[in-house]
mmCIF file of C-alpha atoms in Angstrom:
data_model
loop_
_atom_site.group_PDB
_atom_site.id
_atom_site.type_symbol
_atom_site.label_atom_id
_atom_site.label_comp_id
_atom_site.label_asym_id
_atom_site.label_seq_id
_atom_site.Cartn_x
_atom_site.Cartn_y
_atom_site.Cartn_z
ATOM 1 C CA MET A 1 188.306 133.534 18.050
ATOM 2 C CA THR A 2 190.867 134.942 20.475
ATOM 3 C CA GLU A 3 190.486 134.571 24.225
ATOM 4 C CA ARG A 4 189.601 138.265 24.466
ATOM 5 C CA GLU A 5 186.900 137.923 21.812
ATOM 6 C CA LEU A 6 185.535 134.877 23.613
ATOM 7 C CA ARG A 7 185.378 136.816 26.894
ATOM 8 C CA GLU A 8 183.457 139.586 25.118
ATOM 9 C CA THR A 9 181.089 137.068 23.532
ATOM 10 C CA VAL A 10 180.347 135.269 26.801
ATOM 11 C CA ALA A 11 179.768 138.553 28.636
ATOM 12 C CA ARG A 12 177.412 139.735 25.896
ATOM 13 C CA LEU A 13 175.484 136.457 25.782
ATOM 14 C CA HIS A 14 174.554 136.827 29.454
ATOM 15 C CA GLY A 15 172.500 139.791 28.291
ATOM 16 C CA GLU A 16 170.406 137.418 26.191
ATOM 17 C CA LEU A 17 169.428 135.515 29.351
ATOM 18 C CA THR A 18 168.004 138.686 30.882
ATOM 19 C CA ARG A 19 166.514 139.836 27.555
ATOM 20 C CA TYR A 20 164.448 136.658 27.288
ATOM 21 C CA GLY A 21 163.576 136.532 30.995
ATOM 22 C CA LEU A 22 165.405 133.288 31.688
ATOM 23 C CA VAL A 23 167.144 134.362 34.908
ATOM 24 C CA ALA A 24 166.483 136.269 38.125
ATOM 25 C CA TRP A 25 168.968 138.338 40.145
ATOM 26 C CA THR A 26 172.420 136.712 39.705
ATOM 27 C CA ALA A 27 171.262 133.149 38.952
ATOM 28 C CA GLY A 28 172.245 131.409 35.713
ATOM 29 C CA ASN A 29 175.437 131.327 33.706
ATOM 30 C CA VAL A 30 177.004 130.963 30.274
ATOM 31 C CA SER A 31 180.378 129.398 29.536
ATOM 32 C CA ALA A 32 182.429 128.743 26.418
ATOM 33 C CA ARG A 33 185.343 126.456 25.631
ATOM 34 C CA VAL A 34 188.506 128.242 24.511
ATOM 35 C CA PRO A 35 189.226 126.728 21.062
ATOM 36 C CA GLY A 36 192.368 124.638 20.927
ATOM 37 C CA ARG A 37 193.079 124.915 24.661
ATOM 38 C CA ASP A 38 191.939 123.017 27.761
ATOM 39 C CA LEU A 39 190.313 126.168 29.114
ATOM 40 C CA MET A 40 186.879 127.720 29.437
ATOM 41 C CA VAL A 41 185.445 131.184 30.115
ATOM 42 C CA ILE A 42 182.555 131.462 32.584
ATOM 43 C CA LYS A 43 180.576 134.034 34.552
ATOM 44 C CA PRO A 44 181.864 135.056 38.010
ATOM 45 C CA SER A 45 179.793 133.947 40.985
ATOM 46 C CA GLY A 46 177.201 136.344 42.412
ATOM 47 C CA VAL A 47 177.974 139.322 40.155
ATOM 48 C CA ASP A 48 175.027 141.376 38.899
ATOM 49 C CA TYR A 49 174.243 140.963 35.223
ATOM 50 C CA ASP A 50 174.541 144.719 34.679
ATOM 51 C CA ASP A 51 178.129 144.539 35.937
ATOM 52 C CA LEU A 52 179.314 141.714 33.700
ATOM 53 C CA SER A 53 182.052 142.532 31.201
ATOM 54 C CA ALA A 54 184.815 140.852 29.279
ATOM 55 C CA ASP A 55 187.232 141.874 32.021
ATOM 56 C CA ASN A 56 185.439 140.051 34.830
ATOM 57 C CA MET A 57 184.733 136.794 33.038
ATOM 58 C CA VAL A 58 186.706 134.009 34.731
ATOM 59 C CA LEU A 59 189.183 131.837 32.834
ATOM 60 C CA CYS A 60 189.313 128.281 34.201
ATOM 61 C CA ASP A 61 190.926 125.024 33.251
ATOM 62 C CA LEU A 62 188.732 122.032 32.433
ATOM 63 C CA ASP A 63 188.861 120.882 36.044
ATOM 64 C CA GLY A 64 187.095 124.126 36.923
ATOM 65 C CA VAL A 65 190.130 125.727 38.553
ATOM 66 C CA PRO A 66 190.647 129.466 37.863
ATOM 67 C CA VAL A 67 193.914 130.145 36.088
ATOM 68 C CA GLU A 68 193.949 133.928 36.378
ATOM 69 C CA GLY A 69 192.132 136.796 38.067
ATOM 70 C CA ASP A 70 190.770 137.334 41.569
ATOM 71 C CA LEU A 71 187.066 136.549 41.107
ATOM 72 C CA SER A 72 185.521 133.201 41.996
ATOM 73 C CA PRO A 73 183.809 131.445 39.092
ATOM 74 C CA SER A 74 180.161 130.409 39.037
ATOM 75 C CA SER A 75 179.047 127.788 41.547
ATOM 76 C CA ASP A 76 178.161 125.630 38.524
ATOM 77 C CA THR A 77 181.721 125.678 37.158
ATOM 78 C CA ALA A 78 182.444 122.053 38.051
ATOM 79 C CA ALA A 79 179.351 120.950 36.122
ATOM 80 C CA HIS A 80 180.346 122.946 33.038
ATOM 81 C CA ALA A 81 183.924 121.647 33.251
ATOM 82 C CA TYR A 82 182.750 118.027 33.432
ATOM 83 C CA VAL A 83 180.631 118.505 30.306
ATOM 84 C CA TYR A 84 183.611 119.914 28.382
ATOM 85 C CA ARG A 85 185.855 117.043 29.501
ATOM 86 C CA ALA A 86 183.303 114.372 28.596
ATOM 87 C CA MET A 87 181.880 115.912 25.397
ATOM 88 C CA PRO A 88 184.645 117.355 23.207
ATOM 89 C CA GLU A 89 182.106 118.426 20.573
ATOM 90 C CA VAL A 90 180.529 120.899 23.032
ATOM 91 C CA GLY A 91 181.735 124.485 22.789
ATOM 92 C CA GLY A 92 179.196 126.199 25.045
ATOM 93 C CA VAL A 93 177.110 125.420 28.138
ATOM 94 C CA VAL A 94 174.240 127.457 29.619
ATOM 95 C CA HIS A 95 172.313 127.130 32.872
ATOM 96 C CA THR A 96 169.052 128.871 33.779
ATOM 97 C CA HIS A 97 166.162 128.504 36.185
ATOM 98 C CA SER A 98 163.684 129.722 33.562
ATOM 99 C CA THR A 99 160.191 129.522 35.028
ATOM 100 C CA TYR A 100 158.225 127.111 32.859
ATOM 101 C CA ALA A 101 161.041 124.710 32.039
ATOM 102 C CA THR A 102 162.057 124.595 35.698
ATOM 103 C CA ALA A 103 158.449 123.846 36.640
ATOM 104 C CA TRP A 104 158.682 120.712 34.486
ATOM 105 C CA ALA A 105 162.003 119.918 36.203
ATOM 106 C CA ALA A 106 160.323 120.297 39.605
ATOM 107 C CA ARG A 107 157.796 117.678 38.505
ATOM 108 C CA GLY A 108 160.600 115.410 37.339
ATOM 109 C CA GLU A 109 158.865 115.210 33.980
ATOM 110 C CA SER A 110 160.267 115.387 30.475
ATOM 111 C CA ILE A 111 158.490 117.601 27.956
ATOM 112 C CA PRO A 112 156.803 115.412 25.313
ATOM 113 C CA CYS A 113 157.032 116.531 21.716
ATOM 114 C CA TYR A 114 153.709 118.272 21.094
ATOM 115 C CA LEU A 115 155.043 121.043 18.826
ATOM 116 C CA THR A 116 156.701 121.252 15.434
ATOM 117 C CA ALA A 117 159.081 123.872 16.864
ATOM 118 C CA GLN A 118 160.194 121.343 19.478
ATOM 119 C CA ALA A 119 160.708 118.668 16.830
ATOM 120 C CA ASP A 120 162.802 121.173 14.856
ATOM 121 C CA GLU A 121 165.060 122.245 17.690
ATOM 122 C CA PHE A 122 165.165 119.238 19.993
ATOM 123 C CA GLY A 123 164.345 116.260 17.785
ATOM 124 C CA GLY A 124 161.792 114.892 20.250
ATOM 125 C CA GLU A 125 161.174 115.163 23.976
ATOM 126 C CA ILE A 126 163.254 117.378 26.245
ATOM 127 C CA PRO A 127 164.528 114.874 28.816
ATOM 128 C CA VAL A 128 164.830 115.030 32.590
ATOM 129 C CA GLY A 129 168.151 114.378 34.302
ATOM 130 C CA PRO A 130 168.738 113.150 37.861
ATOM 131 C CA PHE A 131 168.755 115.233 41.015
ATOM 132 C CA ALA A 132 172.234 116.314 42.075
ATOM 133 C CA LEU A 133 173.619 118.781 44.605
ATOM 134 C CA ILE A 134 175.282 121.994 43.433
ATOM 135 C CA GLY A 135 179.020 122.502 43.770
ATOM 136 C CA GLY A 136 180.636 119.305 42.524
ATOM 137 C CA ASP A 137 180.578 117.551 39.192
ATOM 138 C CA ASP A 138 177.544 115.339 39.900
ATOM 139 C CA ILE A 139 175.368 117.748 37.924
ATOM 140 C CA GLY A 140 177.804 117.506 35.016
ATOM 141 C CA LYS A 141 177.670 113.729 35.179
ATOM 142 C CA GLY A 142 173.873 113.865 35.065
ATOM 143 C CA ILE A 143 173.906 116.213 32.073
ATOM 144 C CA VAL A 144 176.299 113.999 30.156
ATOM 145 C CA SER A 145 174.561 110.713 30.980
ATOM 146 C CA THR A 146 171.185 112.153 29.945
ATOM 147 C CA LEU A 147 172.216 113.919 26.745
ATOM 148 C CA THR A 148 174.711 111.377 25.386
ATOM 149 C CA GLY A 149 173.080 109.829 22.317
ATOM 150 C CA HIS A 150 170.081 112.170 22.626
ATOM 151 C CA ARG A 151 169.119 114.742 20.000
ATOM 152 C CA SER A 152 168.090 117.316 22.571
ATOM 153 C CA PRO A 153 170.657 119.993 23.471
ATOM 154 C CA ALA A 154 168.632 120.705 26.648
ATOM 155 C CA VAL A 155 168.126 118.732 29.841
ATOM 156 C CA LEU A 156 165.809 119.514 32.748
ATOM 157 C CA MET A 157 167.806 118.654 35.856
ATOM 158 C CA ARG A 158 165.278 117.456 38.423
ATOM 159 C CA ASN A 159 164.355 120.003 41.116
ATOM 160 C CA HIS A 160 166.980 122.392 39.742
ATOM 161 C CA GLY A 161 166.656 123.887 36.280
ATOM 162 C CA VAL A 162 167.775 123.846 32.677
ATOM 163 C CA PHE A 163 171.197 123.062 31.245
ATOM 164 C CA THR A 164 171.832 123.382 27.531
ATOM 165 C CA ILE A 165 174.806 122.585 25.335
ATOM 166 C CA GLY A 166 175.879 123.562 21.846
ATOM 167 C CA PRO A 167 178.818 123.710 19.463
ATOM 168 C CA THR A 168 179.116 127.367 20.513
ATOM 169 C CA ALA A 169 177.977 129.397 23.492
ATOM 170 C CA ARG A 170 175.490 131.214 21.243
ATOM 171 C CA ALA A 171 173.956 127.907 20.166
ATOM 172 C CA ALA A 172 173.600 126.864 23.805
ATOM 173 C CA VAL A 173 171.898 130.182 24.620
ATOM 174 C CA LYS A 174 169.490 129.666 21.706
ATOM 175 C CA ALA A 175 168.652 126.208 23.059
ATOM 176 C CA ALA A 176 167.891 127.718 26.477
ATOM 177 C CA VAL A 177 165.598 130.337 24.928
ATOM 178 C CA MET A 178 163.755 127.762 22.838
ATOM 179 C CA CYS A 179 163.489 125.317 25.750
ATOM 180 C CA GLU A 180 161.621 127.898 27.815
ATOM 181 C CA ASP A 181 159.370 128.787 24.879
ATOM 182 C CA VAL A 182 158.443 125.137 24.347
ATOM 183 C CA ALA A 183 157.959 124.522 28.077
ATOM 184 C CA ARG A 184 155.565 127.473 28.371
ATOM 185 C CA THR A 185 153.440 126.410 25.409
ATOM 186 C CA ALA A 186 153.357 122.771 26.531
ATOM 187 C CA HIS A 187 152.247 123.870 29.994
ATOM 188 C CA LEU A 188 149.419 125.975 28.558
ATOM 189 C CA ALA A 189 148.344 123.144 26.282
ATOM 190 C CA ARG A 190 148.189 120.798 29.273
ATOM 191 C CA ALA A 191 146.097 123.358 31.162
ATOM 192 C CA LEU A 192 143.567 123.370 28.316
ATOM 193 C CA GLY A 193 143.348 119.589 28.003
ATOM 194 C CA GLN A 194 145.387 116.692 26.684
ATOM 195 C CA PRO A 195 147.859 117.768 23.976
ATOM 196 C CA VAL A 196 148.368 115.550 20.943
ATOM 197 C CA PRO A 197 151.917 114.181 20.550
ATOM 198 C CA ILE A 198 153.560 114.275 17.116
ATOM 199 C CA ALA A 199 154.216 110.881 15.525
ATOM 200 C CA GLN A 200 157.873 109.851 15.617
ATOM 201 C CA ALA A 201 158.187 109.651 11.825
ATOM 202 C CA ASP A 202 156.970 113.239 11.574
ATOM 203 C CA VAL A 203 159.326 114.335 14.363
ATOM 204 C CA ASP A 204 162.202 112.779 12.416
ATOM 205 C CA ALA A 205 161.177 114.520 9.190
ATOM 206 C CA LEU A 206 160.781 117.895 10.899
ATOM 207 C CA TYR A 207 164.128 117.598 12.660
ATOM 208 C CA ASP A 208 165.935 116.642 9.456
ATOM 209 C CA ARG A 209 164.390 119.545 7.533
ATOM 210 C CA TYR A 210 165.217 122.098 10.200
ATOM 211 C CA GLN A 211 168.759 120.877 10.774
ATOM 212 C CA ASN A 212 169.689 120.414 7.110
ATOM 213 C CA VAL A 213 167.444 122.629 4.954
ATOM 214 C CA TYR A 214 166.073 125.550 6.992
ATOM 215 C CA GLY A 215 167.799 128.933 6.819
ATOM 216 C CA GLN A 216 170.477 130.285 4.527
ATOM 217 C CA ARG A 217 173.122 127.982 3.112
ATOM 218 C CA PRO A 218 176.571 128.982 1.866
ATOM 219 C CA SER A 219 176.692 129.687 -1.849
ATOM 220 C CA PRO A 220 178.762 127.216 -3.854
ATOM 221 C CA ALA A 221 182.250 128.390 -4.725
ATOM 222 C CA PRO A 222 182.512 129.738 -8.285
ATOM 223 C CA SER A 223 184.103 127.363 -10.761
ATOM 224 C CA SER A 224 187.528 128.310 -12.020
#
């Protein structure tokens, strides 16, 4: 993917955040690592979602410093940059304040695995990360320390909101959408009574099936 294509992709993916009701006003952001370069593309700070385009995405280095253009990058740029530096397998990072997941973050509580859909996508609980102030890389450090060695691509940063990671920006957006869906259902289940957790062996089996069997698989190459 060229840098221009990546800019177009990141701009378009911000529309998915509004489509699924994960953001309000100008909050939230999507970023993507530029393949093969120590650069990332991220949303500009404080720009309306309707005004986002490939042309106003901000290109930054992996210290979060803009390398071209006149717009300031998202206030969460340092956090995204830290994740890319610390986790080379990550190609996309997303941040939202989606209502139900952020309510769990406000409680400082992880989301237990009550649902097969959560086992599929997250491989268990969705964990809570530490409180950290916005602007520096402390949030990034909290994301990395919480998600390193964890199956979940989502973390609930305490008193703040959701951060998700993925091999691509699209995968990170999907994780943000699914995190909010799980958080909403878990909240409703709690309101009705005490939900029943899924046994760990079943979580493992569900996660393996979804990650390795579910969906379409490439057809084998024809023999010569």
